[in-house]
Coordinates of C-alpha atoms in Angstrom, one line a residue:
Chain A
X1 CA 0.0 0.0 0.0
X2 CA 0.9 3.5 -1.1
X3 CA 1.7 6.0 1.7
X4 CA 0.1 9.3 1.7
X5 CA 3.5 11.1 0.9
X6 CA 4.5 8.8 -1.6
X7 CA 1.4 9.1 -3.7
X8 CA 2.3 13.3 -3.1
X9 CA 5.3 12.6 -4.5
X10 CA 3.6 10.4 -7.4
X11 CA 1.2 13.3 -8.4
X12 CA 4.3 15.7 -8.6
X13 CA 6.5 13.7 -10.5
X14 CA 3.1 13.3 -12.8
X15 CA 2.9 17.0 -13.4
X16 CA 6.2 17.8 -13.7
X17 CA 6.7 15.4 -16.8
X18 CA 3.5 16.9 -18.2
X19 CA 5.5 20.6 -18.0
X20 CA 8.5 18.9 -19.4
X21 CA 7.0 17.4 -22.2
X22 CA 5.0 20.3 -22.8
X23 CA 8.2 22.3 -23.0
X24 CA 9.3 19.5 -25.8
X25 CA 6.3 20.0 -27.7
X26 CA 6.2 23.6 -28.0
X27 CA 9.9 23.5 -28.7
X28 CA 9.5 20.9 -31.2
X29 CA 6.6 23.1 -32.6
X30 CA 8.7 26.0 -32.6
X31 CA 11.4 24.9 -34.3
X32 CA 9.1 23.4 -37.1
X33 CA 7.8 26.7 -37.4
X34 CA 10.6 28.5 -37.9
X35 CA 12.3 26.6 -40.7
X36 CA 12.2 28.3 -44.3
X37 CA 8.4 27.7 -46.0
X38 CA 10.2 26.7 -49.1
X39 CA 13.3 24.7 -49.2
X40 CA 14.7 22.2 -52.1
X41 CA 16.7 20.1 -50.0
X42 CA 18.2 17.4 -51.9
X43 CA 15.5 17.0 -54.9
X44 CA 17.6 18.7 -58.2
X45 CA 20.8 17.1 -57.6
X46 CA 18.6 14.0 -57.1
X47 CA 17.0 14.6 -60.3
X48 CA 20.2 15.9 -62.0
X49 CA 21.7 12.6 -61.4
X50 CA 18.5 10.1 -62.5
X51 CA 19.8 10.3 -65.8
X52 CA 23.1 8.3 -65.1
X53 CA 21.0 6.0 -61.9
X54 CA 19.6 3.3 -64.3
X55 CA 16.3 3.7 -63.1
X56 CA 13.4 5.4 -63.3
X57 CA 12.0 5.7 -59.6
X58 CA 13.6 7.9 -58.0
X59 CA 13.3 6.7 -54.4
X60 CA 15.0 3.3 -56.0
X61 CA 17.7 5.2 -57.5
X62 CA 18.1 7.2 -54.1
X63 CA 18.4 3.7 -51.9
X64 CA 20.1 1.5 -54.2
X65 CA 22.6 4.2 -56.2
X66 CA 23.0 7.4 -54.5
X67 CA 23.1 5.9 -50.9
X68 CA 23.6 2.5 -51.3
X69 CA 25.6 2.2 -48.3
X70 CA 22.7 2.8 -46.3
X71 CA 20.7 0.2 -47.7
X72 CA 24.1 -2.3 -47.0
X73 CA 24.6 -1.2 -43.3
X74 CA 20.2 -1.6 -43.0
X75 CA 20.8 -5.2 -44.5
X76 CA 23.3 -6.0 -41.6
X77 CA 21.3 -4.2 -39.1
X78 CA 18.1 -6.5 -40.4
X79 CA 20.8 -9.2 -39.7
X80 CA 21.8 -8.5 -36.3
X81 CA 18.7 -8.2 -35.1
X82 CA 17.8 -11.6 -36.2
X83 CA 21.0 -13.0 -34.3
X84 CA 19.7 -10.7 -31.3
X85 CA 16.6 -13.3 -31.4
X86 CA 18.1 -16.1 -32.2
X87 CA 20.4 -16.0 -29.2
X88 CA 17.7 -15.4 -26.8
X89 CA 16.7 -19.7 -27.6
X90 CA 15.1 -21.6 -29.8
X91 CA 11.6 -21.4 -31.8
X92 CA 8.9 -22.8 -29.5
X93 CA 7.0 -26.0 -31.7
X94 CA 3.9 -26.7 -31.0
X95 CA 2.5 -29.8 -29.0
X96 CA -0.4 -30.9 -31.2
X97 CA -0.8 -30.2 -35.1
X98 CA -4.8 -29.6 -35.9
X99 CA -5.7 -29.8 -39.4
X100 CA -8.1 -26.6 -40.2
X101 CA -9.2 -27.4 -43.8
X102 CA -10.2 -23.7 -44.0
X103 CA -7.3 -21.9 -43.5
X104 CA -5.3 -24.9 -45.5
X105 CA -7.4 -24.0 -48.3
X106 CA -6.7 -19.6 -47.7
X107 CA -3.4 -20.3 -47.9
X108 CA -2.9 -22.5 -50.7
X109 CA -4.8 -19.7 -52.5
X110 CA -3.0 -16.6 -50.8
X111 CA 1.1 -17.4 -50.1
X112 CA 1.5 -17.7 -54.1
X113 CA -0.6 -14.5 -54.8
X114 CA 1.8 -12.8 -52.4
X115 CA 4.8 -14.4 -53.8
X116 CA 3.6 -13.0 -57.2
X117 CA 2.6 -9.6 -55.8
X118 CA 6.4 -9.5 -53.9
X119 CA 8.3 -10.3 -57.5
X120 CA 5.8 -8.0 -59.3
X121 CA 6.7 -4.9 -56.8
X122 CA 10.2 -6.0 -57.3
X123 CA 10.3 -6.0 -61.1
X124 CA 7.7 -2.2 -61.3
X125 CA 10.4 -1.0 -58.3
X126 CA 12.9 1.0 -61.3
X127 CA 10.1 2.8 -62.8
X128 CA 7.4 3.1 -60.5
X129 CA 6.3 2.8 -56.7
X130 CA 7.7 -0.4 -55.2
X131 CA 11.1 -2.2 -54.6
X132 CA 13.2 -4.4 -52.7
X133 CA 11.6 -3.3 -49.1
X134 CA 8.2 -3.7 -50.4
X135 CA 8.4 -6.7 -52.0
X136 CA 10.4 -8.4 -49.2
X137 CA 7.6 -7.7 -46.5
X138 CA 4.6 -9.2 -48.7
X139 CA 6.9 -12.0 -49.2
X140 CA 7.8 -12.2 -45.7
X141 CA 4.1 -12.2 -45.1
X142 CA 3.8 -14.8 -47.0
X143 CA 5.9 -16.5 -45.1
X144 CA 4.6 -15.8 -41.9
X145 CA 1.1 -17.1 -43.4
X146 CA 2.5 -20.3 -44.1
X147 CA 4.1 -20.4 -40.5
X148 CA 1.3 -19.7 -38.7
X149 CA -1.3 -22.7 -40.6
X150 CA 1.3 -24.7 -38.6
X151 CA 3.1 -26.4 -42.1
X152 CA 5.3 -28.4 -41.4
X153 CA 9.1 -27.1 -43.0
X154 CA 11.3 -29.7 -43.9
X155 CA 14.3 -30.2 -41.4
X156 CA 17.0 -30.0 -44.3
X157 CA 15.8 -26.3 -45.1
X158 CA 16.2 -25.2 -41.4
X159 CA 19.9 -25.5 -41.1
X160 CA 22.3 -24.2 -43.9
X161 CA 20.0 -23.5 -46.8
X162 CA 18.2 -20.9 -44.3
X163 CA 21.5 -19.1 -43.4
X164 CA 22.8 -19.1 -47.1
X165 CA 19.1 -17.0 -48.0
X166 CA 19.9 -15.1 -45.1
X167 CA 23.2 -14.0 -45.8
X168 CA 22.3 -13.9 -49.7
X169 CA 21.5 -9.6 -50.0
X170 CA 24.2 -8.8 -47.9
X171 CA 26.7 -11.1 -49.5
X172 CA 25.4 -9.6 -52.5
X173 CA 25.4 -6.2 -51.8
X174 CA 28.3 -6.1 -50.5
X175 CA 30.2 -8.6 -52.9
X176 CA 29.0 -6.2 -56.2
X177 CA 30.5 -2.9 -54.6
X178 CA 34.0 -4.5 -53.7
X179 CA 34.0 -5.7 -57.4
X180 CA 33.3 -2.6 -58.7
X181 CA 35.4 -0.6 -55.9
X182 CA 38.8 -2.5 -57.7
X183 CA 37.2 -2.0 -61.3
X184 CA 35.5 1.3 -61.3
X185 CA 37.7 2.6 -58.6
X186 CA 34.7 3.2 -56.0
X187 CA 32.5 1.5 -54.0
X188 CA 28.9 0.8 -55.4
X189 CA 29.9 3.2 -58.5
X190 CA 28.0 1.5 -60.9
X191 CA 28.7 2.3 -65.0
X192 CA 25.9 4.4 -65.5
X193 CA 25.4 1.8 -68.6
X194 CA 25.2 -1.2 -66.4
X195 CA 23.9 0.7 -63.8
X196 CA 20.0 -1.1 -64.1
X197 CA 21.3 -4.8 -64.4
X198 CA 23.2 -4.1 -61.2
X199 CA 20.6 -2.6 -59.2
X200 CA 17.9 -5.1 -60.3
X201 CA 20.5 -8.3 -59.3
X202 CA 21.2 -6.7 -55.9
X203 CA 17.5 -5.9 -55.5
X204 CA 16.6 -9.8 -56.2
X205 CA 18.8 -11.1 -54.1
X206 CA 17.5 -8.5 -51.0
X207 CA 14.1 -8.9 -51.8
X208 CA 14.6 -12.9 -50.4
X209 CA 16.7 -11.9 -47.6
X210 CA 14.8 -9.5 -46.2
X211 CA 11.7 -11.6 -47.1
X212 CA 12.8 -14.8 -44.9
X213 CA 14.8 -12.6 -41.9
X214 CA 11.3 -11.1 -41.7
X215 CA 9.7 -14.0 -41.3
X216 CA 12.0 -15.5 -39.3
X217 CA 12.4 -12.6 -36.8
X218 CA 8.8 -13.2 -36.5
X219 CA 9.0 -17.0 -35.4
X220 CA 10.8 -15.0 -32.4
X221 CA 13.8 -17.8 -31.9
X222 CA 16.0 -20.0 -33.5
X223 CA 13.9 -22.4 -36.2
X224 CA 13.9 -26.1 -35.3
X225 CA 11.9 -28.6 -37.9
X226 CA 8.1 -28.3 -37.0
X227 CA 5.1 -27.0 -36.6
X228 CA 5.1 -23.5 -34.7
X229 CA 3.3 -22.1 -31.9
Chain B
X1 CA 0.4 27.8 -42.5
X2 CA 0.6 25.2 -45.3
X3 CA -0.8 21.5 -45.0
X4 CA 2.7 19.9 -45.1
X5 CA 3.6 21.9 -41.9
X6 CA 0.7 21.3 -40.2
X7 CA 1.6 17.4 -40.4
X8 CA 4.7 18.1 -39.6
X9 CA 3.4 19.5 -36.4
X10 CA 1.1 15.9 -35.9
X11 CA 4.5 14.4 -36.4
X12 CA 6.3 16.9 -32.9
X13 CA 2.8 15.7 -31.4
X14 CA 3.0 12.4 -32.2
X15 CA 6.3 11.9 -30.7
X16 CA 5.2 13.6 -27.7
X17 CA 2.6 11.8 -26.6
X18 CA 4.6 8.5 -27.6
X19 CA 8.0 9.9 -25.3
X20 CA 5.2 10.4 -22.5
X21 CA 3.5 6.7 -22.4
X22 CA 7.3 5.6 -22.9
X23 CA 8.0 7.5 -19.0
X24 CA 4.9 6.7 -17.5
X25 CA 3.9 3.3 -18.4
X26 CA 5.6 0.2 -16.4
X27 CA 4.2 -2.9 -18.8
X28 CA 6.9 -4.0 -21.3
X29 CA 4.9 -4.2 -24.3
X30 CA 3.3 -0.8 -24.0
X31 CA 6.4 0.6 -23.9
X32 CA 7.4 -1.1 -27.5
X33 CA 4.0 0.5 -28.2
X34 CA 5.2 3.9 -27.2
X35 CA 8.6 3.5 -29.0
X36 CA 6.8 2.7 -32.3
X37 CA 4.4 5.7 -32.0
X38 CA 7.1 7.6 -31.3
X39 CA 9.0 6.7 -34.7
X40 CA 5.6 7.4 -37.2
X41 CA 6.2 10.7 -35.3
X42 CA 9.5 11.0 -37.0
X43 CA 9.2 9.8 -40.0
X44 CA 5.8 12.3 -40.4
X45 CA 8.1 15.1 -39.5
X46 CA 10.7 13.9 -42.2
X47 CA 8.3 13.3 -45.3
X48 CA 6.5 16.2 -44.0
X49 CA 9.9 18.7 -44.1
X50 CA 10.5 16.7 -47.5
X51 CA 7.2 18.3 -49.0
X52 CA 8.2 22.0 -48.8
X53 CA 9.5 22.0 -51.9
X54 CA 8.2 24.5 -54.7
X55 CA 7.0 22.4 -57.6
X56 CA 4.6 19.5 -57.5
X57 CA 7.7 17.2 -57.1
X58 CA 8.8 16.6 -53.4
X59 CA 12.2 15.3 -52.0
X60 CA 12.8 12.1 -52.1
X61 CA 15.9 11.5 -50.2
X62 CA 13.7 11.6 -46.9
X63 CA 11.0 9.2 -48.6
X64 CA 13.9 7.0 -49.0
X65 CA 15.2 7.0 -45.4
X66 CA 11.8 6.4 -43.8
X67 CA 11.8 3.3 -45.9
X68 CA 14.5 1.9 -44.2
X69 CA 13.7 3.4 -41.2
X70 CA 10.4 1.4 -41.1
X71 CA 11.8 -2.1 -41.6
X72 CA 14.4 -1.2 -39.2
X73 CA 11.7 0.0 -37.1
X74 CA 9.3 -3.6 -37.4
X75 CA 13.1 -5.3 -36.7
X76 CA 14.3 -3.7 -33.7
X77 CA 10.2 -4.4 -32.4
X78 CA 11.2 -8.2 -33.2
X79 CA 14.0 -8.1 -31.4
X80 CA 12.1 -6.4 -28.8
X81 CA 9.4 -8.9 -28.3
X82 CA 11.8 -11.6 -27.9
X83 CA 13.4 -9.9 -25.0
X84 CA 10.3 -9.3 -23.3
X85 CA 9.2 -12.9 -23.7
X86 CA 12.9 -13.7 -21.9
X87 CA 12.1 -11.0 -19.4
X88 CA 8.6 -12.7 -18.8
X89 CA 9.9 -16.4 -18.9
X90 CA 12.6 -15.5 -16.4
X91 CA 11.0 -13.6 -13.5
X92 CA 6.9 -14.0 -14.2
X93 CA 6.0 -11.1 -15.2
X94 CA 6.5 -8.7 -17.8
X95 CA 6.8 -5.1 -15.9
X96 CA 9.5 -3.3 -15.1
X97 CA 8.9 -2.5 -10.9
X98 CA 6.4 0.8 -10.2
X99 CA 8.5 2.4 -7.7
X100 CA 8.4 6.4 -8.7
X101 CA 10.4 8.5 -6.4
X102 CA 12.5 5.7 -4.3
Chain C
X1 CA -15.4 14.1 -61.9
X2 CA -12.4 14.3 -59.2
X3 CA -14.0 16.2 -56.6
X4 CA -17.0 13.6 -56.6
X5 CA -14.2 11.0 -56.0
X6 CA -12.4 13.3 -53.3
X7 CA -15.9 14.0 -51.5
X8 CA -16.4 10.3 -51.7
X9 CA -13.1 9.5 -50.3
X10 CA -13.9 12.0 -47.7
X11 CA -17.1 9.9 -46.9
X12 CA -15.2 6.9 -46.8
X13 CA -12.5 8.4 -44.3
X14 CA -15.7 9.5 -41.9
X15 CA -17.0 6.2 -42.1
X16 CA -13.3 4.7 -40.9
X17 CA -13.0 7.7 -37.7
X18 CA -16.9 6.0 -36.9
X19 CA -15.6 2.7 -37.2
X20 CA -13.3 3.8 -34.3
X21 CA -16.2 3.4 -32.2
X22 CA -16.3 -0.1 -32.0
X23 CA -13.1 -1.0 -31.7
X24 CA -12.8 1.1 -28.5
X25 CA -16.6 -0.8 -27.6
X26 CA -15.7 -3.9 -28.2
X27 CA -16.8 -5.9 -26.1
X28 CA -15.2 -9.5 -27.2
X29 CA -12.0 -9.3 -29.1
X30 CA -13.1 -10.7 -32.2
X31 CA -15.3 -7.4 -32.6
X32 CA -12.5 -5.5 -32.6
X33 CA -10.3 -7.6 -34.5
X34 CA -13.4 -7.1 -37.2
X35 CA -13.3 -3.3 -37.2
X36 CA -9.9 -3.1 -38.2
X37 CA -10.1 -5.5 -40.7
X38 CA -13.4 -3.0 -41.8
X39 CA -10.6 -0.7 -41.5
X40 CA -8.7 -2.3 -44.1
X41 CA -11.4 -2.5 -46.7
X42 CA -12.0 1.2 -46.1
X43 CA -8.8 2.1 -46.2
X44 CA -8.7 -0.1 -49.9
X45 CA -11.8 1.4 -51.3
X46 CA -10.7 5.3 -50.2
X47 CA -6.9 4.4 -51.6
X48 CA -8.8 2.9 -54.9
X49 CA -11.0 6.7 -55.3
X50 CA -7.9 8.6 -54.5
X51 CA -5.7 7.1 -57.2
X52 CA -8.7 8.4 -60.0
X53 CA -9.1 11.7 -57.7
X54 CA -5.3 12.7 -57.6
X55 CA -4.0 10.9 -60.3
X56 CA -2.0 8.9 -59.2
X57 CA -2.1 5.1 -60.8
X58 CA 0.3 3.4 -58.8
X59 CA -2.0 4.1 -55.8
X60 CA -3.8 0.6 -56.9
X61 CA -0.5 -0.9 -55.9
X62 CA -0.8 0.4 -52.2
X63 CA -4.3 -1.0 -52.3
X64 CA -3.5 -4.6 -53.6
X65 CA -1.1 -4.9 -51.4
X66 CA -3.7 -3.8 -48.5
X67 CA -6.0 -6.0 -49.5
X68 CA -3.4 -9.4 -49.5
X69 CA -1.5 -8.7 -46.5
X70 CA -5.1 -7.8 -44.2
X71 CA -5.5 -11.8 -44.0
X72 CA -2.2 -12.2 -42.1
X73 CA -3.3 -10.2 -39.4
X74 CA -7.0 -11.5 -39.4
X75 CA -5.2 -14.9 -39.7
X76 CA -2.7 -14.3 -36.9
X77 CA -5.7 -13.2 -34.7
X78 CA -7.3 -16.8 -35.3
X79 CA -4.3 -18.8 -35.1
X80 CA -2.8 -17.1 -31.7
X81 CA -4.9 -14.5 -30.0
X82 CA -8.0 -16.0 -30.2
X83 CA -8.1 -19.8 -29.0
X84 CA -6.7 -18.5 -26.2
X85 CA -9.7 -16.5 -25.3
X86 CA -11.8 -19.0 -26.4
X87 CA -9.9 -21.2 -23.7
X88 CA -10.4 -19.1 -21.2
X89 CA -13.8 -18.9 -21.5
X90 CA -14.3 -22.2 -21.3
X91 CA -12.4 -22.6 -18.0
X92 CA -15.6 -20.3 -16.2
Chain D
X1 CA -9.9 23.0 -51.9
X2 CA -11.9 22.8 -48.8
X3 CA -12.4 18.9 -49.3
X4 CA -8.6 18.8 -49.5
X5 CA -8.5 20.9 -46.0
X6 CA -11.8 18.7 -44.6
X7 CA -9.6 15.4 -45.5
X8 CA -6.5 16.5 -44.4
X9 CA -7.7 17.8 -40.6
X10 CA -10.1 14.5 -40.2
X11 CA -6.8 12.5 -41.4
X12 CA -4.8 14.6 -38.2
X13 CA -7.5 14.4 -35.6
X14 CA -7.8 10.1 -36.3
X15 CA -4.0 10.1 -36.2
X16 CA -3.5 11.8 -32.9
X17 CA -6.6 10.5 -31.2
X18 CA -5.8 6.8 -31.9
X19 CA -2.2 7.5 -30.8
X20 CA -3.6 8.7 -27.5
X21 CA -6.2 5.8 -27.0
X22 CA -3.8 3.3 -28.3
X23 CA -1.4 4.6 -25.5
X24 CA -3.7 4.9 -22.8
X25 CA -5.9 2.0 -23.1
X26 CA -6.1 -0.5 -19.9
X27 CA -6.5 -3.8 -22.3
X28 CA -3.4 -4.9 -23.9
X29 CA -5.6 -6.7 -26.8
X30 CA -7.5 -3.4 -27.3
X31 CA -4.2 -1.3 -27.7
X32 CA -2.5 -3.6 -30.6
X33 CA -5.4 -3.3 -32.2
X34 CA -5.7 0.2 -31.8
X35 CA -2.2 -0.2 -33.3
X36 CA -3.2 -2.1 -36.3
X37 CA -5.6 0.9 -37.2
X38 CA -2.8 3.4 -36.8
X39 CA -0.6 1.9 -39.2
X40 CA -3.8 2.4 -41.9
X41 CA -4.6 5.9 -41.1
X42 CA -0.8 6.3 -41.4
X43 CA -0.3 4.4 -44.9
X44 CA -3.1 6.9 -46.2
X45 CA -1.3 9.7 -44.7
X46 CA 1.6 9.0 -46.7
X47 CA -0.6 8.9 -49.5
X48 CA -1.4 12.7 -48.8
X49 CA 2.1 13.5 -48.5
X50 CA 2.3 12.2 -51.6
X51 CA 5.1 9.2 -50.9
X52 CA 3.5 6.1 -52.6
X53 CA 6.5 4.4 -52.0
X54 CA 6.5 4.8 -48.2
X55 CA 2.8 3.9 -48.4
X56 CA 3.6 0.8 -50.2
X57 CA 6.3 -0.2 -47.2
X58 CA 3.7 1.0 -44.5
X59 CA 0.9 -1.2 -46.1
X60 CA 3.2 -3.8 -46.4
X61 CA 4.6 -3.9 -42.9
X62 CA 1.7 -2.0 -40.8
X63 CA -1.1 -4.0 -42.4
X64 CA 0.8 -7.5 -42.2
X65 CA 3.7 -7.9 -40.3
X66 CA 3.6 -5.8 -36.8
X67 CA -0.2 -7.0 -36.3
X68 CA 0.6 -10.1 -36.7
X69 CA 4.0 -10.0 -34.4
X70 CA 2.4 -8.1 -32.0
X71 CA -0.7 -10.2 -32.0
X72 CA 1.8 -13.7 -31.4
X73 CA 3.6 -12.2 -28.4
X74 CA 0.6 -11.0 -26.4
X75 CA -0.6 -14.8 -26.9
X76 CA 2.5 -15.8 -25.8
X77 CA 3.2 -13.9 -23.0
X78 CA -0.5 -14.8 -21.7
X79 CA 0.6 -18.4 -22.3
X80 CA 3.8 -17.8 -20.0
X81 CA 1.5 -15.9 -17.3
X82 CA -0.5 -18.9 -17.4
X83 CA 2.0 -21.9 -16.8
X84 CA 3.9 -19.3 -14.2
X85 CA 0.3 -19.3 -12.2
X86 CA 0.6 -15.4 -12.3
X87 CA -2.2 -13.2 -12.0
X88 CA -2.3 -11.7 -15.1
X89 CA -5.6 -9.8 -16.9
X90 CA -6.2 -11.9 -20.3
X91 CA -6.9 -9.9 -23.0
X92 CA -10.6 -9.0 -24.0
X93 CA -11.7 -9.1 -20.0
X94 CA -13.6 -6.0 -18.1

């Protein structure tokens, strides 16, 4: 039970963080307020450069050209926080498998719609809306779909084959920009004639990674060989 | 004052409201909660800042770091998860102690 | 022609903010579970009159992919969230 | 012009109230839920800002992936409370 004094003591601490965060918010406010109405920020030299990017979405040509080291140190972060989980213990499995003929049947029909609508975002990512993220959290949510109507995944898949799909973007990412750091002389500086190919095969191999890291973050522990709980 | 500021301001309110439930709240998983509210915040304020451009066209450099930012986001909330589930399994419950003002 | 599908996807934002209502009711899970996922298909059909109202074709995209990745969560509900309720209802 | 203004408050005032019930609410269950419906006022938000790309990763990831994580760990954890013999309030109880 609460004494009197330390429920006083409650209450204050209450308002004082209300004053505080006030303080934040009006500072925050203030500070939004006071920037320049207008202001071009990065958009001409982005759209200086699209020319020479090998795409035609912009937002692609920002991730995967103009600041593709982000997108390589987010693949790793992906990455450690799937070893985070994974060293906390293994996937639970579940006790009893119940067939539900149902959701058997929704699945059957959804997981491969998804896994068309992930490659489709992936292919319409140069030119238009869409791209590697995108397309590897439908296909992660495919995968979680599939994980959660309790199939069964083949033991064999569980062990290397999973880390080698894991590993794949970064391995990728980061195997096409030391290549072309000892050809072209820097690191992801594609030839502006190549430059499409590149960011497509890079893309392809992310889209999968990200995909199952997703899906596995979301099984919340190392993956044994059955059904999950 | 011009729509894009306006949710630019939603964004400074957003976060504010997040930073508070992240203080005040004891249970593990609100506080995730919190911490995600508290990132839409951000990334509102960075599309929003991103919009101020003069033609129809706005910047997409931000666009492109909110991307990232999100999946990094639904990651680190993973990651999160698990370590309340540990925090749960090991000591029963899944709350940090309410002891304001020892 | 667009401002009878921005007035409409107006409409169809007011009907979402009501549709607030019941997922703050409730009163059994699965009735709140269902007004989100009547969130979804608002949010689909608004996303749909948008993409003729601004212009903007790849919004169909953002609505596709609505409409797929809603079952997960509906799914996930089923699967996890609500046996367990159903269990403990059967223990009173 | 006005419908643009009309769409563009309602869109705010959703956004911020759902953040404040979502954060306040006693149930657990009620409050990921209340999450879900954030991340969808949020994708069309994005859509207003006119970032179809960000919309696509929000859809993608608000409308699949953290409902369905967040939706697993609550059962989980109520699982854990359970075989610990904790008291714990279930989700969806007064």
């Amino acid at each position: 039970m609460r004494s009197a004094g330390r429920r006083w003591h409650y209450l204050l601490f209450r308002w004082a963080l209300m004053l505080l965060l006030l303080a934040v918010a009006v500072g925050l406010g203030y500070a939004l307020l006071s920037l320049p109405q207008q202001a071009v920020g990065l958009s001409e030299q982005v759209s200086a450069n699209m020319a020479t990017s090998g795409v035609q979405n912009p937002v692609t040509a920002v991730l995967l050209n103009f600041r593709g080291y982000d997108t390589l140190l987010e693949m790793a972060v992906l990455l450690v926080a799937l070893l985070g989980v994974w060293s906390l213990g293994s996937a639970e499995v579940h006790r009893k498998i119940d067939p539900e003929p149902v959701l058997s049947l929704l699945v059957g029909g959804l997981a491969p719609m998804m896994i068309l609508m992930a490659g489709y975002l992936l292919w319409a990512g140069t030119n238009t809306p869409g791209g590697a993220f995108q397309a590897g959290s439908v296909l992660a949510a495919a995968g979680i779909l599939l994980l959660l109507s309790s199939k069964r995944f083949p033991v064999r898949l569980m062990g290397w084959p999973l880390r080698v799909v894991l590993l794949l973007g970064l391995g990728t990412f980061a195997a096409v920009g030391m290549t072309l750091l000892f050809v072209s002389g820097g690191f992801l500086q594609y030839p502006s004639s190549l430059a499409g190919a590149f960011i497509l095969f890079i893309e392809a191999a992310a889209t999968l990674s990200i995909g199952v890291t997703l899906a596995a973050l979301f099984l919340g522990g190392r993956p044994q060989a059955g059904p999950y709980r | 004052m011009s729509a894009v500021l306006l949710y630019a301001l939603t964004g400074a309110g957003l976060f504010t409201l997040g930073l508070y439930a992240l203080i005040i709240h004891a249970h593990l998983l609100r506080k995730i909660l919190a911490i995600n509210v508290m990132g839409s915040g951000v990334f509102l304020i960075l599309v929003a800042l991103g919009g101020r451009t003069a033609g129809a066209v706005p910047d997409v450099v931000p666009h492109a770091m909110v991307i990232t930012g999100i999946v990094v986001a639904v990651s680190a909330t993973a990651l999160a998860l698990a370590l309340v589930l540990r925090v749960q399994a090991a000591t029963g419950r899944a709350e940090l102690p309410e002891e304001p003002l020892e | 022609m667009q401002v009878i599908y921005s007035a409409m996807a107006l409409f169809l934002l007011m009907t979402l903010v009501t549709g607030l209502w019941r997922i703050l009711r409730g009163p059994t899970p699965a009735d709140r579970m269902l007004a989100a996922q009547l969130f979804g298909t608002t949010a689909v059909a608004s996303l749909l009159l948008l993409a003729q109202a601004l212009d903007r074709p790849h919004l169909r995209d953002v609505a596709l992919v609505f409409a797929l990745l809603a079952t997960v969560t509906a799914v996930a509900f089923i699967r996890r969230a609500w046996t367990v309720w159903e269990e403990e209802q059967a223990d009173e | 012009m006005i419908l643009q203004w009309l769409f563009d408050s309602l869109l705010i005032i959703a956004l911020l109230w759902l953040a404040w019930r979502l954060l306040g609410s006693a149930d657990l269950f009620k409050a990921i839920v209340l999450f879900i419906a954030f991340g969808l006022v949020m994708a069309l938000a994005w859509v207003r800002l006119d970032a179809p790309d960000v919309a696509l990763a929000e859809a993608a990831i608000g409308a699949g992936l953290t409902g369905a994580l967040l939706l697993s760990a609550l059962a989980r954890l109520n699982d854990l409370a359970d075989t610990t013999h904790e008291t714990h309030t279930p989700s969806g109880k007064k």
